[in-house]
CSV table of C-alpha atoms and ligand atoms in Angstrom, one decimal:
chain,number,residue,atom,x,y,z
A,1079,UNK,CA,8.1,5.9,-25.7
A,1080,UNK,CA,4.9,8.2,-25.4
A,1081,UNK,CA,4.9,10.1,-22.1
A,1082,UNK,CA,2.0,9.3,-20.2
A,1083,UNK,CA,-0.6,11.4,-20.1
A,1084,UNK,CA,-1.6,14.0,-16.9
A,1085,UNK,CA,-5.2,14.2,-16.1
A,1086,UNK,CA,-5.6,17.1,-18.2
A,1087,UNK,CA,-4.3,15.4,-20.8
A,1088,UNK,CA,-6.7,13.1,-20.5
A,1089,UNK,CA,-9.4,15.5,-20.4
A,1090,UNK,CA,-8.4,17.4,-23.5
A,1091,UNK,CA,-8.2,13.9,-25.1
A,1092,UNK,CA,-11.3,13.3,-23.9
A,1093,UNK,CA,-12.5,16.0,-25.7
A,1094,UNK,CA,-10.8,16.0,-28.2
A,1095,UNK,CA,-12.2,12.6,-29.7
A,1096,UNK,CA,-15.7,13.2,-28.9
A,1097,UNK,CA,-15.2,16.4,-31.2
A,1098,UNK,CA,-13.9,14.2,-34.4
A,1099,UNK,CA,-16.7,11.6,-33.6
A,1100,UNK,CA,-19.0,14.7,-34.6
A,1101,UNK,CA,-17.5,15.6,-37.9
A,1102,UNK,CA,-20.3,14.3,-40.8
A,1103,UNK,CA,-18.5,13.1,-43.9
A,1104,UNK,CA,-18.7,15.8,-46.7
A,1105,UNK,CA,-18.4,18.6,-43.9
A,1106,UNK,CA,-16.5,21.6,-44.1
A,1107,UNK,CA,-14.8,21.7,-40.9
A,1108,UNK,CA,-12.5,24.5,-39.2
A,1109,UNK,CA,-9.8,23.9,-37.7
A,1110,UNK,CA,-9.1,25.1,-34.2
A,1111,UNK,CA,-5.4,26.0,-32.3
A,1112,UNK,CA,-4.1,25.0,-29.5
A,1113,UNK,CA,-2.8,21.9,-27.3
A,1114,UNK,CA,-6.7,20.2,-27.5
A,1115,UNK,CA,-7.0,21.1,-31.2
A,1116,UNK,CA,-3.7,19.2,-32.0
A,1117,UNK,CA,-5.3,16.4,-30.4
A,1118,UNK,CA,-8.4,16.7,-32.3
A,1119,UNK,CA,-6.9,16.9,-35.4
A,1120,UNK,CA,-5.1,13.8,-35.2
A,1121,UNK,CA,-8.1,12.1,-34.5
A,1122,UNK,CA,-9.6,13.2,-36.9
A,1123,UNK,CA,-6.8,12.2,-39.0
A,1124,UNK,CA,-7.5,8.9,-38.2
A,1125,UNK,CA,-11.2,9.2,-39.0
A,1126,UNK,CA,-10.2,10.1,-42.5
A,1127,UNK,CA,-7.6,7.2,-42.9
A,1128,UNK,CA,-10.6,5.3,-42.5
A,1129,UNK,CA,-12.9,7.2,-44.7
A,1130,UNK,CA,-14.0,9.7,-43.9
A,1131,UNK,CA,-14.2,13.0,-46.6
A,1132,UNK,CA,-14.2,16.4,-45.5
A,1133,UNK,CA,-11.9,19.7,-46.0
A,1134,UNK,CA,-10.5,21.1,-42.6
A,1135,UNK,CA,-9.8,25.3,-42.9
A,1136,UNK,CA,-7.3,25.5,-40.6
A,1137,UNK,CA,-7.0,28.5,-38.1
A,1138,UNK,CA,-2.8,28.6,-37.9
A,1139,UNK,CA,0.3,27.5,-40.2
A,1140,UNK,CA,1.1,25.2,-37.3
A,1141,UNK,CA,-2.9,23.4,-37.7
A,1142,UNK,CA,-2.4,23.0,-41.5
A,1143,UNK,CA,1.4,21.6,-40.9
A,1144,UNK,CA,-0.5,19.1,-38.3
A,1145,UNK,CA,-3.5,18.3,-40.7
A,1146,UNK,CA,-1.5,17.4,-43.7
A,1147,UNK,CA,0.8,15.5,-42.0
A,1148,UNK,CA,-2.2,13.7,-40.3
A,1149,UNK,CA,-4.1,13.3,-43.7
A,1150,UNK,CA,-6.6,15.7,-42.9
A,1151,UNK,CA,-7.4,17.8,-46.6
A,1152,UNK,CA,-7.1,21.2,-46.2
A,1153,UNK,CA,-8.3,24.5,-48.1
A,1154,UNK,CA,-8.3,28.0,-47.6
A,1155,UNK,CA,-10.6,29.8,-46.3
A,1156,UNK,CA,-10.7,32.3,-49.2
A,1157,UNK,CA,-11.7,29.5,-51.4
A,1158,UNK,CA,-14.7,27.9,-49.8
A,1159,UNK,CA,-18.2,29.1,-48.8
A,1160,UNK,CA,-19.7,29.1,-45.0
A,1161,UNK,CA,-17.9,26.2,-43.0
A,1162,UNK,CA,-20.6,23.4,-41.5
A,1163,UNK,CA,-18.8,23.1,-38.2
A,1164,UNK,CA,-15.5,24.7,-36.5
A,1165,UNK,CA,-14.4,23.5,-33.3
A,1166,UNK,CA,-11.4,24.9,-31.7
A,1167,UNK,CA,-10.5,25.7,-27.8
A,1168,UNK,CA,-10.6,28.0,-25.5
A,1169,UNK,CA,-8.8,29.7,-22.5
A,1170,UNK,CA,-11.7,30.4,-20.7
A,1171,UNK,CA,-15.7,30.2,-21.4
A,1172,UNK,CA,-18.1,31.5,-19.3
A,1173,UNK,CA,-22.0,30.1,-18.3
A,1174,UNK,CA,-23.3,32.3,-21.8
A,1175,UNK,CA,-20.7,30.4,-23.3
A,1176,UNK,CA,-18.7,34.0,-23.9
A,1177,UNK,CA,-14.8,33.1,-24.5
A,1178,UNK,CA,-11.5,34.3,-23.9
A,1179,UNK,CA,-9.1,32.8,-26.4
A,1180,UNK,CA,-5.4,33.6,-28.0
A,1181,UNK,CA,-3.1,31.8,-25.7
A,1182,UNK,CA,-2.0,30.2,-27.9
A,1183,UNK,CA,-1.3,33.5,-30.3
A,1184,UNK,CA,-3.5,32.4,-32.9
A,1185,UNK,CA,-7.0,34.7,-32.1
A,1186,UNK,CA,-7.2,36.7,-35.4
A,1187,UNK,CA,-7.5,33.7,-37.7
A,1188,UNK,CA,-9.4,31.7,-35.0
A,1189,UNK,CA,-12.2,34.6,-34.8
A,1190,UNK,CA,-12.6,34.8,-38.8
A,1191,UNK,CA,-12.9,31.3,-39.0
A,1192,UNK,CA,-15.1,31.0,-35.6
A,1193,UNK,CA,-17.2,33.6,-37.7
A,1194,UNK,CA,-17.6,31.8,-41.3
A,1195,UNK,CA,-19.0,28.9,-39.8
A,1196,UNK,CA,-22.6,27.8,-39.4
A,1197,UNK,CA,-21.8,26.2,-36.2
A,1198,UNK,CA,-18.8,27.0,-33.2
A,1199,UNK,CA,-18.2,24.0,-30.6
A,1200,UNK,CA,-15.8,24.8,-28.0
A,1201,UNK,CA,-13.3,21.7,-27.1
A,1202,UNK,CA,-12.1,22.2,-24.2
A,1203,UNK,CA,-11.3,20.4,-20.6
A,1204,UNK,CA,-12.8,20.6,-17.6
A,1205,UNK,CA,-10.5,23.1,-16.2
A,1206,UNK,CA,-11.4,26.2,-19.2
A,1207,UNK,CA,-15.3,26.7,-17.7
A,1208,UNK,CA,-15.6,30.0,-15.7
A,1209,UNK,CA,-18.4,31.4,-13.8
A,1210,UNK,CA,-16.8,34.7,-15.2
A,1211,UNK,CA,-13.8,35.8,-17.1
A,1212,UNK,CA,-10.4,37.3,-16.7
A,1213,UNK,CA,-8.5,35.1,-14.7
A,1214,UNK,CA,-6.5,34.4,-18.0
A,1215,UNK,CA,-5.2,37.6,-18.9
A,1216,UNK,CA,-6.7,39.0,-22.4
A,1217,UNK,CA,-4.6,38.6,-26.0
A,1218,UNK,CA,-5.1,42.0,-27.6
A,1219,UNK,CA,-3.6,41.4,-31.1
A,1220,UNK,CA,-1.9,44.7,-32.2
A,1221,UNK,CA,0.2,46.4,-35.3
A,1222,UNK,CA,3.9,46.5,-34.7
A,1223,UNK,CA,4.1,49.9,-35.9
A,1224,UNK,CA,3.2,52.2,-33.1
A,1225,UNK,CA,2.5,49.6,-30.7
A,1226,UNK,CA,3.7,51.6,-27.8
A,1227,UNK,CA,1.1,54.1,-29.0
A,1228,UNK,CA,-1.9,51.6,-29.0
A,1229,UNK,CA,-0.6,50.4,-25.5
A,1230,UNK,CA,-1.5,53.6,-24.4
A,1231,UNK,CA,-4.9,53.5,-25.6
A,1232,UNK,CA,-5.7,50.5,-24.4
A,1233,UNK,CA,-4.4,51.0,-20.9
A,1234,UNK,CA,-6.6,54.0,-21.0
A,1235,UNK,CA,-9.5,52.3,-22.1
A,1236,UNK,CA,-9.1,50.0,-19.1
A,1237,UNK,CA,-8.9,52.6,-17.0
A,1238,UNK,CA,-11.5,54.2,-17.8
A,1239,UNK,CA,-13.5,51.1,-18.2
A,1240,UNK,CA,-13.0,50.4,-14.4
A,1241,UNK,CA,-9.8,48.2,-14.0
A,1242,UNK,CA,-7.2,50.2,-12.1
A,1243,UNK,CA,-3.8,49.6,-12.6
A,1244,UNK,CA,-3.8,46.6,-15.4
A,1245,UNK,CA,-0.8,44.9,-16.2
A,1246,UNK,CA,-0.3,44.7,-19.8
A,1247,UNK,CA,2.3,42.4,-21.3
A,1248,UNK,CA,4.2,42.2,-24.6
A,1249,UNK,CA,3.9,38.8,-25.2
A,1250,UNK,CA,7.2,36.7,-25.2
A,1251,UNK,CA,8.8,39.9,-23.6
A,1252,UNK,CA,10.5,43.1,-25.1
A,1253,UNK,CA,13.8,41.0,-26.5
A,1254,UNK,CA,12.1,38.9,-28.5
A,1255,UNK,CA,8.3,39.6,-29.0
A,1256,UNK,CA,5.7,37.0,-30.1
A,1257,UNK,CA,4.7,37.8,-33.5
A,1258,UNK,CA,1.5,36.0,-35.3
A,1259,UNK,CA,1.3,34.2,-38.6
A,1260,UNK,CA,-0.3,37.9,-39.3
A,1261,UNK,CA,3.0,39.1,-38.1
A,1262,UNK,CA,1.5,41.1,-35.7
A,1263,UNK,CA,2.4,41.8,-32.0
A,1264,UNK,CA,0.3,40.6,-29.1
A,1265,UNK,CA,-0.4,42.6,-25.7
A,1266,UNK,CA,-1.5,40.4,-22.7
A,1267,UNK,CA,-3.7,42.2,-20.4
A,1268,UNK,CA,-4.7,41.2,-17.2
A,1269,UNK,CA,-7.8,42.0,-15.5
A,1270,UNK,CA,-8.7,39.6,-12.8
A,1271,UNK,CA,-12.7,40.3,-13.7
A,1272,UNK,CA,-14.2,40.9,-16.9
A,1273,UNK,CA,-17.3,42.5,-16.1
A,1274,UNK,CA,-19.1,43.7,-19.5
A,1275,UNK,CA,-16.8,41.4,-22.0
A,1276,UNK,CA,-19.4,42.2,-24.8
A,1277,UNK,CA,-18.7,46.4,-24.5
A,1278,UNK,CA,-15.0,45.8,-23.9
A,1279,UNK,CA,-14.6,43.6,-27.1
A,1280,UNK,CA,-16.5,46.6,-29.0
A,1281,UNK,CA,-14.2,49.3,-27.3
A,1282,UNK,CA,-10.7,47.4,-27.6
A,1283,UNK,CA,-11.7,47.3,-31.1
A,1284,UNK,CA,-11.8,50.7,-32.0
A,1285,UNK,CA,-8.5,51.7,-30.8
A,1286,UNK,CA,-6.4,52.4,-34.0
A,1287,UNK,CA,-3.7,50.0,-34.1
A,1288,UNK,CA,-5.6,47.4,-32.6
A,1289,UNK,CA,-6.3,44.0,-34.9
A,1290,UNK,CA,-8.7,41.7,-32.8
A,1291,UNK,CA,-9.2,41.0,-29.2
A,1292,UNK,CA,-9.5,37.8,-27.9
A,1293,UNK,CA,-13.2,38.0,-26.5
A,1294,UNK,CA,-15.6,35.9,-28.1
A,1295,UNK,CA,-18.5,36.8,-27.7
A,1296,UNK,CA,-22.0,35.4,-29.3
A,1297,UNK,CA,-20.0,32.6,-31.2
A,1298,UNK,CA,-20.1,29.0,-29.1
A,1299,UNK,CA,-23.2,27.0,-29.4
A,1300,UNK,CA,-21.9,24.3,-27.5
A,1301,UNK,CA,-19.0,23.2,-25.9
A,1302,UNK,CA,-17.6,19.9,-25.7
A,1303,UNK,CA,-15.9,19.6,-21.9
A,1304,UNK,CA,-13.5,16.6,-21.0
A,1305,UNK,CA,-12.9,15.2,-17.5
A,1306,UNK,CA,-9.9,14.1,-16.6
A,1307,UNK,CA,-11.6,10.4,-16.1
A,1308,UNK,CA,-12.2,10.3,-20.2
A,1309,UNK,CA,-15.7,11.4,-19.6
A,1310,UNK,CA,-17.1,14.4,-21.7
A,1311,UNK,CA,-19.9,16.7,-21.1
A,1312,UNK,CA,-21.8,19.0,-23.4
A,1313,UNK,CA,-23.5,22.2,-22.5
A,1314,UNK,CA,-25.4,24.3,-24.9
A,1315,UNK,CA,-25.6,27.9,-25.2
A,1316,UNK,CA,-28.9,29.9,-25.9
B,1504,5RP,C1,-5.0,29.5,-29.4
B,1504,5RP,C2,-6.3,29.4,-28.6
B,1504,5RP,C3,-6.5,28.0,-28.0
B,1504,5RP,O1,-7.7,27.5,-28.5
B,1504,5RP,C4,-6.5,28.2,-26.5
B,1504,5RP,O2,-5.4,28.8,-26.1
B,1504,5RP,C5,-6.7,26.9,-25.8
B,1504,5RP,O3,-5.5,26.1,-25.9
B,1504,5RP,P1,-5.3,24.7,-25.3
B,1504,5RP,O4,-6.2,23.7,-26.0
B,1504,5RP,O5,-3.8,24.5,-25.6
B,1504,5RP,O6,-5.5,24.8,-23.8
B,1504,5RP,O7,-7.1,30.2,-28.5
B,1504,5RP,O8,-4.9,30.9,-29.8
């Protein structure tokens, strides 16, 4: 038997469903990660059971395991033009609608796919919006060769960029390290505040050895919020 669902459960769900009710048929859709991305997907699933025709790019091996099996069509992104729409989750989103995201380990496909699409919608419960950014430490994305190296740099970075002492993290720990579907490594930094996330994203960048960081910045348009009573509420981003 299903296990019933907590309340933010209900507010992803929430979310989640008012996302797939937005999908046009004929769209090309990407296909966000994450605990309220799984849920959209199999909603939208069931949209297309009752058909509705669109292609899904999926953002993670784990979202195109979950949209075939759902009967969501899938292609990749190399073989398609701009996307129409991609909706995926965040960690955290801020008033500007400026994101952290990676928790789940999947920020380097997420941010080229956020970035061939027309349109970004964040789905997301109630619990991801921020008046500002950091509480959720940052994915930093980095090459296993070196990665000590690159740790460096970034902790320097930080340093310099005004956040004394921060704790970085090898994701999954030193026995047994996360690795990406790019097989890469990621860092988890945490900074309490992020105070200038467009100039960090810039500067986390240029470290050699770094892949992505998991700032979005400039990418939502809207987001899609669930409550945890099944209500949703949309804000728009300038
Ligand atoms: C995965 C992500 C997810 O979108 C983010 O972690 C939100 O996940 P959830 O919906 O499980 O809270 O960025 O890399």
């Amino acid at each position: 038997m299903a296990e019933p669902l907590n309340r933010q459960d209900m507010a992803k769900q929430a979310a989640a469903d008012a996302a797939a009710a937005i999908v046009e048929n004929g769209m090309l859709v990407g296909l966000g990660s994450g605990t309220t991305l799984r849920r959209f997907v199999r909603s939208l699933g069931k949209r297309c059971e009752a058909g509705l025709t669109i292609t899904g790019v999926p953002t993670s091996e784990s979202t195109r395991a979950l949209a075939i099996e759902v009967g969501v069509p899938v292609a990749d992104l190399n073989d398609v033009g701009e996307l129409d729409l991609v909706l995926d989750g965040a960690d955290e989103i801020d008033p500007q609608g400026q994101m952290i995201k990676g928790g789940g380990g999947n920020l380097l496909w997420e941010k080229i796919v956020a970035t061939a699409g027309a349109r970004f919608v964040a789905v997301i419960d109630d619990s991801k919006t921020k008046d500002v950014l950091g509480k959720f430490p940052l994915p930093v994305e980095v090459v296993r060769f070196g990665w000590r190296a690159t740790e460096r740099l970034i902790r320097g970075l930080l340093v310099e960029s005004g956040y004394l002492e921060p704790a970085i993290t090898m994701r999954g720990g030193l026995d047994s390290p996360f690795v990406t579907d790019s097989g890469h490594y990621i860092l988890d930094c945490a900074l309490g505040e992020i105070t200038h996330p467009d100039a960090l994203a810039i500067a986390l960048n240029r470290i050699p050895g770094v892949v992505e960081n998991g700032l979005f910045i400039d990418i939502a348009r809207s987001a899609i919020v669930g409550q945890p009573d099944g209500s949703i509420r949309t804000i728009a981003y300038d």
